[in-house]
XYZ file of C-alpha atoms in Angstrom:
387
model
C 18.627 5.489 17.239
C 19.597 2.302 19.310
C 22.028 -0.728 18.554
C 20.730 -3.605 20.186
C 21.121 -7.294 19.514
C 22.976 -6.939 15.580
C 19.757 -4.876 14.423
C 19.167 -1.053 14.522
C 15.932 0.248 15.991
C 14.518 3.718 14.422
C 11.285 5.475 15.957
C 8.792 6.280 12.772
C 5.725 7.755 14.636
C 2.229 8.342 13.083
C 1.730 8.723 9.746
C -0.620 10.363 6.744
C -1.128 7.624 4.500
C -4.010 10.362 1.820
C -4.669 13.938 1.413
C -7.065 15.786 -0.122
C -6.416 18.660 -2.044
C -7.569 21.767 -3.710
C -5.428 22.454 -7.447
C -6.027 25.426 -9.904
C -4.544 26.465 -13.210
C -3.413 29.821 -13.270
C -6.018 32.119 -15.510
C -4.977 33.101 -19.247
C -3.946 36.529 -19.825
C -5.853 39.287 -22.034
C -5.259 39.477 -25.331
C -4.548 42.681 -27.751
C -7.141 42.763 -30.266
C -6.461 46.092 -32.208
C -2.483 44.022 -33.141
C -3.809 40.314 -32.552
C -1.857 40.113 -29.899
C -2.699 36.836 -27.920
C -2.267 36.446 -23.938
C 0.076 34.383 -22.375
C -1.424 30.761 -21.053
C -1.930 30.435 -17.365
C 0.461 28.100 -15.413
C -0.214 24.270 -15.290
C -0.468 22.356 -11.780
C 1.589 19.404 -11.675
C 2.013 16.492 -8.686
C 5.856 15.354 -8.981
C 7.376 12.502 -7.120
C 10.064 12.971 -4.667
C 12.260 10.294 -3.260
C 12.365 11.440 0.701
C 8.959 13.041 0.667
C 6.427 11.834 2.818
C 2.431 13.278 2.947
C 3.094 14.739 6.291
C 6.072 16.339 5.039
C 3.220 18.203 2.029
C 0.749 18.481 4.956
C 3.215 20.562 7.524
C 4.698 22.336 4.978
C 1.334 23.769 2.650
C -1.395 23.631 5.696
C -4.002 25.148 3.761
C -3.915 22.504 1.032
C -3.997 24.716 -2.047
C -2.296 25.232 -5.237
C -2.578 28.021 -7.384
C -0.233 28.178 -10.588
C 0.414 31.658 -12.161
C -1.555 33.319 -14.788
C -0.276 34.049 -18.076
C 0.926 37.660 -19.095
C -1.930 40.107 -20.977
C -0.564 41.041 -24.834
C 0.960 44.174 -24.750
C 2.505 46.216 -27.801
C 6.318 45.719 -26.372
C 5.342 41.857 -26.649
C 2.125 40.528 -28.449
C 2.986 37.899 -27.459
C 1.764 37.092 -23.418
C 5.015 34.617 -21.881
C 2.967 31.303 -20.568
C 2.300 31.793 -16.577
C 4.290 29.950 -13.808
C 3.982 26.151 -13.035
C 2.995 24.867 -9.817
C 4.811 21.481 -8.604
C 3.271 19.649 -5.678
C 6.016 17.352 -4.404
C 4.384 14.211 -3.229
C 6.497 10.695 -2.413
C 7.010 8.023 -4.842
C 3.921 4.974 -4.679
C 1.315 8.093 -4.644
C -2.516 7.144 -6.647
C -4.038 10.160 -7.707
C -7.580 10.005 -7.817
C -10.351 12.793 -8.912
C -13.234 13.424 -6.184
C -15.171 10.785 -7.594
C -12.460 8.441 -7.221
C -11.387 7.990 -10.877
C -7.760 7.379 -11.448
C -5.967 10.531 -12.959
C -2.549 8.479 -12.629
C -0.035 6.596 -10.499
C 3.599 8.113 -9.518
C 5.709 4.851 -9.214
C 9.551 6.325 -9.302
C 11.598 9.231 -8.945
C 10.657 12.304 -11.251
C 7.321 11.158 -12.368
C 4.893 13.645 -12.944
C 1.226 14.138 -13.467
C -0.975 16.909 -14.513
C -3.576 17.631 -12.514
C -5.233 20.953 -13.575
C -4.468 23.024 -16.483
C -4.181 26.548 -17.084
C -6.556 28.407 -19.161
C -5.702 29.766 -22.948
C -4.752 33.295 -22.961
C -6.845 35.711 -25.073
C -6.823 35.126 -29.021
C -9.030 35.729 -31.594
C -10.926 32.467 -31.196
C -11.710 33.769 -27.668
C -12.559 37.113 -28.664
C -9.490 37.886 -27.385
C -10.993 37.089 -23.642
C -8.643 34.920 -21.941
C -9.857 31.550 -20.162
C -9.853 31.069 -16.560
C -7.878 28.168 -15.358
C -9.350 24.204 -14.737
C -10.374 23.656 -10.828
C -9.338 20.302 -9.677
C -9.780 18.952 -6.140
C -7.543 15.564 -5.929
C -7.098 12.871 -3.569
C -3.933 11.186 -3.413
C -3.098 8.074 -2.158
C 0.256 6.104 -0.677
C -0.298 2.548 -2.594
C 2.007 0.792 -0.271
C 2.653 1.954 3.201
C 4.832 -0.629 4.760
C 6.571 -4.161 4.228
C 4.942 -5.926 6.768
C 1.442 -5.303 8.166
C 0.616 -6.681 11.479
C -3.100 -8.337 11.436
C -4.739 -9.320 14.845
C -7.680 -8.595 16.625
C -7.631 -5.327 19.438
C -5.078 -5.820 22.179
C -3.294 -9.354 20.560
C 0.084 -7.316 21.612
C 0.317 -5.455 17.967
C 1.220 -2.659 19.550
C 3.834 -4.384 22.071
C 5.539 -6.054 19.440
C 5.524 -3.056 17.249
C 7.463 -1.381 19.502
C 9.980 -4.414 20.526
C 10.946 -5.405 16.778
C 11.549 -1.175 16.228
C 11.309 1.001 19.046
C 8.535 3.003 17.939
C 6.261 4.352 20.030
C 2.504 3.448 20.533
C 0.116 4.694 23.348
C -0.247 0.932 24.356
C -3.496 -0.143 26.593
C -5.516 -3.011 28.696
C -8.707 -2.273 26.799
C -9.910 -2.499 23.192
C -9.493 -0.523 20.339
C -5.776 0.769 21.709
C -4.576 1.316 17.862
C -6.600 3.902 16.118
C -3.800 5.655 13.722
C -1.724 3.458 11.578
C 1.579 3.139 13.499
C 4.610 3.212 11.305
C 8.303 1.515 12.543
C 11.400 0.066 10.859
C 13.899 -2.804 11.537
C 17.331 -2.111 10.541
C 19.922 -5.068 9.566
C 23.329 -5.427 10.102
C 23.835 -5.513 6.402
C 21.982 -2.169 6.059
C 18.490 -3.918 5.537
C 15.539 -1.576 6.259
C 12.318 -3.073 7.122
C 9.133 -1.024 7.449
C 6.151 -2.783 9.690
C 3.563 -0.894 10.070
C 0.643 -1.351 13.040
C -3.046 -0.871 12.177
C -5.730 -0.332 13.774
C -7.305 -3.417 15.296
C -9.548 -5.150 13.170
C -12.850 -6.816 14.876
C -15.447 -9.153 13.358
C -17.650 -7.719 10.793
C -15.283 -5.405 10.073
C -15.888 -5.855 5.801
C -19.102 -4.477 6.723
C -17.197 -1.520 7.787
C -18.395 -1.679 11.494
C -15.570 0.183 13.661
C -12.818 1.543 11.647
C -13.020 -1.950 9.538
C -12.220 -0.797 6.078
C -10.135 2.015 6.409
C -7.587 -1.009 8.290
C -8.988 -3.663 5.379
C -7.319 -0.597 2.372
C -3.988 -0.064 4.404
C -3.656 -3.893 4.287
C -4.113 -3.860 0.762
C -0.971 -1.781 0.769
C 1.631 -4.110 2.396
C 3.973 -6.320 0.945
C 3.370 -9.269 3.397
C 0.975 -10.218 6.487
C 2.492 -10.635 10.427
C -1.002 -11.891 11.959
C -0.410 -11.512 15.967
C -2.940 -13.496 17.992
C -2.831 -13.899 22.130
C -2.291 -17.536 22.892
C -5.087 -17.272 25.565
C -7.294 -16.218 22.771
C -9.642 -13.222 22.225
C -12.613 -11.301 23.746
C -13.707 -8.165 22.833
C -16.090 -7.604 25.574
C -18.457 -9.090 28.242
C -21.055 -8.939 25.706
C -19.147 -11.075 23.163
C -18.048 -14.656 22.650
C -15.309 -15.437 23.615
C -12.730 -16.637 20.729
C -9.226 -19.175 21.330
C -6.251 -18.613 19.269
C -7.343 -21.368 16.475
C -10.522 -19.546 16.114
C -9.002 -15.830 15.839
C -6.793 -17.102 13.070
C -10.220 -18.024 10.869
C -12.345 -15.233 11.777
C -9.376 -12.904 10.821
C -9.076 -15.006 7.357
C -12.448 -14.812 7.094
C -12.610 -11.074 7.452
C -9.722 -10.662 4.762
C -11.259 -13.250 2.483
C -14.753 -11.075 2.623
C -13.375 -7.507 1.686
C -10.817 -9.057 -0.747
C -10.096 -12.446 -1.498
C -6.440 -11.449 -3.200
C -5.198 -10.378 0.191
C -5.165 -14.262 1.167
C -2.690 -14.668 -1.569
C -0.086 -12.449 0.657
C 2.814 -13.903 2.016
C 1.817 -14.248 5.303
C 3.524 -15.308 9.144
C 1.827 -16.341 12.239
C 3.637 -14.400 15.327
C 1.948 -16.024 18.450
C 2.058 -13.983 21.384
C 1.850 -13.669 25.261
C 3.818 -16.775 25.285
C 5.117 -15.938 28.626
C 1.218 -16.148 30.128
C 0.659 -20.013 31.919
C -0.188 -22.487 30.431
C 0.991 -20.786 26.967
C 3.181 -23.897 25.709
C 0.435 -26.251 26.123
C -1.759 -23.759 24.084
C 0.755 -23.465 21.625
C 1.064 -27.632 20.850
C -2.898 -27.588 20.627
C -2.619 -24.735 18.113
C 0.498 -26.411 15.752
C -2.114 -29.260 15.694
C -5.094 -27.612 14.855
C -3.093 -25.077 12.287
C -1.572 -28.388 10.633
C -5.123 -30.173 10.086
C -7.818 -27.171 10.087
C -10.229 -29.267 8.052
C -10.607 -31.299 11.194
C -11.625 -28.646 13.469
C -13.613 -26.101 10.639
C -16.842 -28.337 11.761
C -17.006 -26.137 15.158
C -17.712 -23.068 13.428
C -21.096 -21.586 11.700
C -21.112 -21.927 8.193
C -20.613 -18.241 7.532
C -17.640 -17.888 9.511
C -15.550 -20.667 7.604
C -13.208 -19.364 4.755
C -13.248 -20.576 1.509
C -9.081 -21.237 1.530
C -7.472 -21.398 5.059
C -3.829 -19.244 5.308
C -0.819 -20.779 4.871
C 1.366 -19.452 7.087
C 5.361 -19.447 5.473
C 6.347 -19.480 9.253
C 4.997 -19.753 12.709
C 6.671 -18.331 15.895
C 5.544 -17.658 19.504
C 7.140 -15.147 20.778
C 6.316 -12.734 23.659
C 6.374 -8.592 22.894
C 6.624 -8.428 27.444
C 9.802 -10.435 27.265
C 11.245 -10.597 24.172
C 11.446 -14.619 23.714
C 11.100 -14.849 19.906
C 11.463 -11.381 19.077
C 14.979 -12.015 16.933
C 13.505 -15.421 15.362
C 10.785 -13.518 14.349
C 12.625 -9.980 13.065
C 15.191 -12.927 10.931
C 11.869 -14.736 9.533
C 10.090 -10.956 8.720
C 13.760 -10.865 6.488
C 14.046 -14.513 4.983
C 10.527 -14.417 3.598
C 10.696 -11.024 1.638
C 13.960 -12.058 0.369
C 12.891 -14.829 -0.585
C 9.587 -13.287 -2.005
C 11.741 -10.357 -4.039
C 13.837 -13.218 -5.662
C 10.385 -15.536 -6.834
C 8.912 -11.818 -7.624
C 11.867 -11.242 -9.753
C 12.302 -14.610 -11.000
C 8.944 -14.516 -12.414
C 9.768 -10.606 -13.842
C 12.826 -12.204 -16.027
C 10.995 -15.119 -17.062
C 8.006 -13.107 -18.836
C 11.070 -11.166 -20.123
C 12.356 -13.884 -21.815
C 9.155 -15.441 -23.455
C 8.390 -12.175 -24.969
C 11.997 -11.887 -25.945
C 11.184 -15.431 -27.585
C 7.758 -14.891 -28.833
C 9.176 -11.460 -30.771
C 12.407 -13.837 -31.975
C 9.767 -16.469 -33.830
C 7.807 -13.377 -35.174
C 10.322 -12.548 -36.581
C 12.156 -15.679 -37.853
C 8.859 -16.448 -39.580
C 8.055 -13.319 -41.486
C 10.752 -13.671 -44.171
C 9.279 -17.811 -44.664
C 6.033 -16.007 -45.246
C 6.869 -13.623 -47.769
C 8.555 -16.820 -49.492
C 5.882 -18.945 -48.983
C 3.578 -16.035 -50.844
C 6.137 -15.091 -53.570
C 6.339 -19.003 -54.720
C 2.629 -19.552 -54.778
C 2.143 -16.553 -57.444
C 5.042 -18.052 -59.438
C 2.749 -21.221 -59.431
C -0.289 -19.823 -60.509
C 1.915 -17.707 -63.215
């Protein structure tokens, strides 16, 4: 851990962000049928959330993925009765979607202690059974980490993601002149002065077409889905992906990457979103940058230049713009103070909005019930009338 400039740096490498696995119930156990003595039930499988578990965490410690509760006890004359058979627990963080294997929702784990059943045991033998017991339910599940990080850094392949990534937090990344350098989600976190943790998490470059899932395109369009806010990062110079494609300026990356947000999901243009622009220390950069302000300030005026199909239906508003450059650092503590302001201030309009539903339902239930007992009037003194 490093102290540098009034915020803390911590390394968060790699991360598993879903895993897939196997879950059995445990199998009932026999029953007694000369006494009617019924078998225990088998064990029930259970996903629990855990405040500092991670996926990785379930993945090192249970490689093989599978779990197996206990089976219930077989009726014996000392006890009829068969006891019920273990429990298994699969501790899993909090924010986990568990899904079956054809993707439909078996629940959401959104704090501490929540649990979810996931398969069940079987019934232990009775007299309904003939006594035979019942073998446990087979599940395999899929769960999913709903939000992975605060911030998610948006850009096209080598805009300096990675760079910057590892400026604002000292993580890590295998960083690269070519293409395609990100290809696992990198995770880091910006630490405050006043004890302020902010998780930003790189993924992998997105390219154009990439709703149509060409490249890794909407495997990085889902873990967007799960951030709080947007840090697009486009090179000043502007973009090329190769020899073979057209070349792209900054202006031009910024629609194309709304574009390519707007066609997997429109509600992802709703995010908060910043506009880091970087490789400001390249030549020419601040004359770029002035061209850019003016072009991000009246995009109407400059959407004519582009085919129809690349043009977004809403451009992003961007709650702050800064150049910065990840080789340098110029901009880097602007930027990590903006990253701050804006989910403050998003938290307290989240919030705000929280306590004001709060209080029309409080006021909605008050006039319920300030009106009932004027009702029951109202319909006591009309049958006096008609008496």
């Amino acid at each position: 851990m490093v102290h540098c400039g009034g915020v803390l740096f911590r390394k968060y490498g790699n991360f598993i962000d879903n895993l897939r696995l196997f879950t059995k119930g445990g199998s009932g156990g026999m029953g007694y049928p000369r006494l009617g003595g019924e078998g225990g039930k088998g064990g029930d499988v259970w996903v629990v959330a855990h405040k500092k578990m991670t996926l990785k965490q379930l993945k090192d410690k249970y490689p093989q993925k599978r779990f197996v509760a206990g089976g219930g006890t077989n009726s014996r004359i000392s006890a009829l009765k068969g006891s019920k058979g273990k429990d298994c627990e699969i501790p899993v963080p909090v924010g986990i979607s568990v899904t079956d294997e054809n993707g439909k929702i078996i629940g959401e784990l959104n704090k501490e202690e929540d649990r979810i059943l996931v398969a069940e045991g079987g019934l232990g033998g009775k007299l309904l059974t003939n006594f035979l017991p019942l073998k446990g339910q087979k599940r395999v599940i899929h769960l999913d980490l709903k939000l992975i990080a605060d911030v998610g850094l948006v850009g096209f392949p080598n805009a300096g993601k990675s760079s910057l990534l590892s400026q604002v937090s000292h993580a890590k990344p295998e960083i690269a002149d070519y293409a395609f350098t990100t290809l696992k989600p990198e995770l880091g976190k910006i630490m405050y002065d006043d004890f302020k943790q902010i998780s930003v998490a790189d993924l992998p470059g997105l390219i154009e077409g990439a709703h149509m899932n060409k490249g890794m395109g909407h495997k990085f369009l889902k873990h967007i889905e799960r951030t709080r806010q947007l840090l697009f990062v486009v090179d000043i110079s502007g973009f090329q992906l190769s020899s073979q494609t057209q070349y792209r300026t900054a202006f031009e990356t910024i629609i194309l990457l709304t574009k390519e947000l707007e066609l997997y999901k429109e509600e992802l243009q709703m995010k908060p979103a910043l506009l880091a622009v970087n490789k400001m220390d390249l030549p020419n950069a601040h004359d770029k940058f002035h061209e850019l302000m003016s072009q991000l300030q009246n995009p109407k005026d400059f959407l004519h230049l582009f085919q129809k199909n690349m043009i977004p239906e809403r451009t992003m508003e961007f709650q702050h713009i800064i150049p910065i450059s990840a080789v340098t650092g110029e901009g880097i503590e602007e930027l990590k103070n903006c990253i701050k302001k804006s989910l403050d201030e998003h938290a307290s309009q989240e919030n705000e909005a929280y306590y004001k539903k709060q209080l029309l339902n409080l006021r909605i239930s008050d006039t319920l019930l300030y009106n009932e007992p004027s009702l029951k009037n109202a319909v006591t003194s009309s049958r006096k009338d008609i008496i």
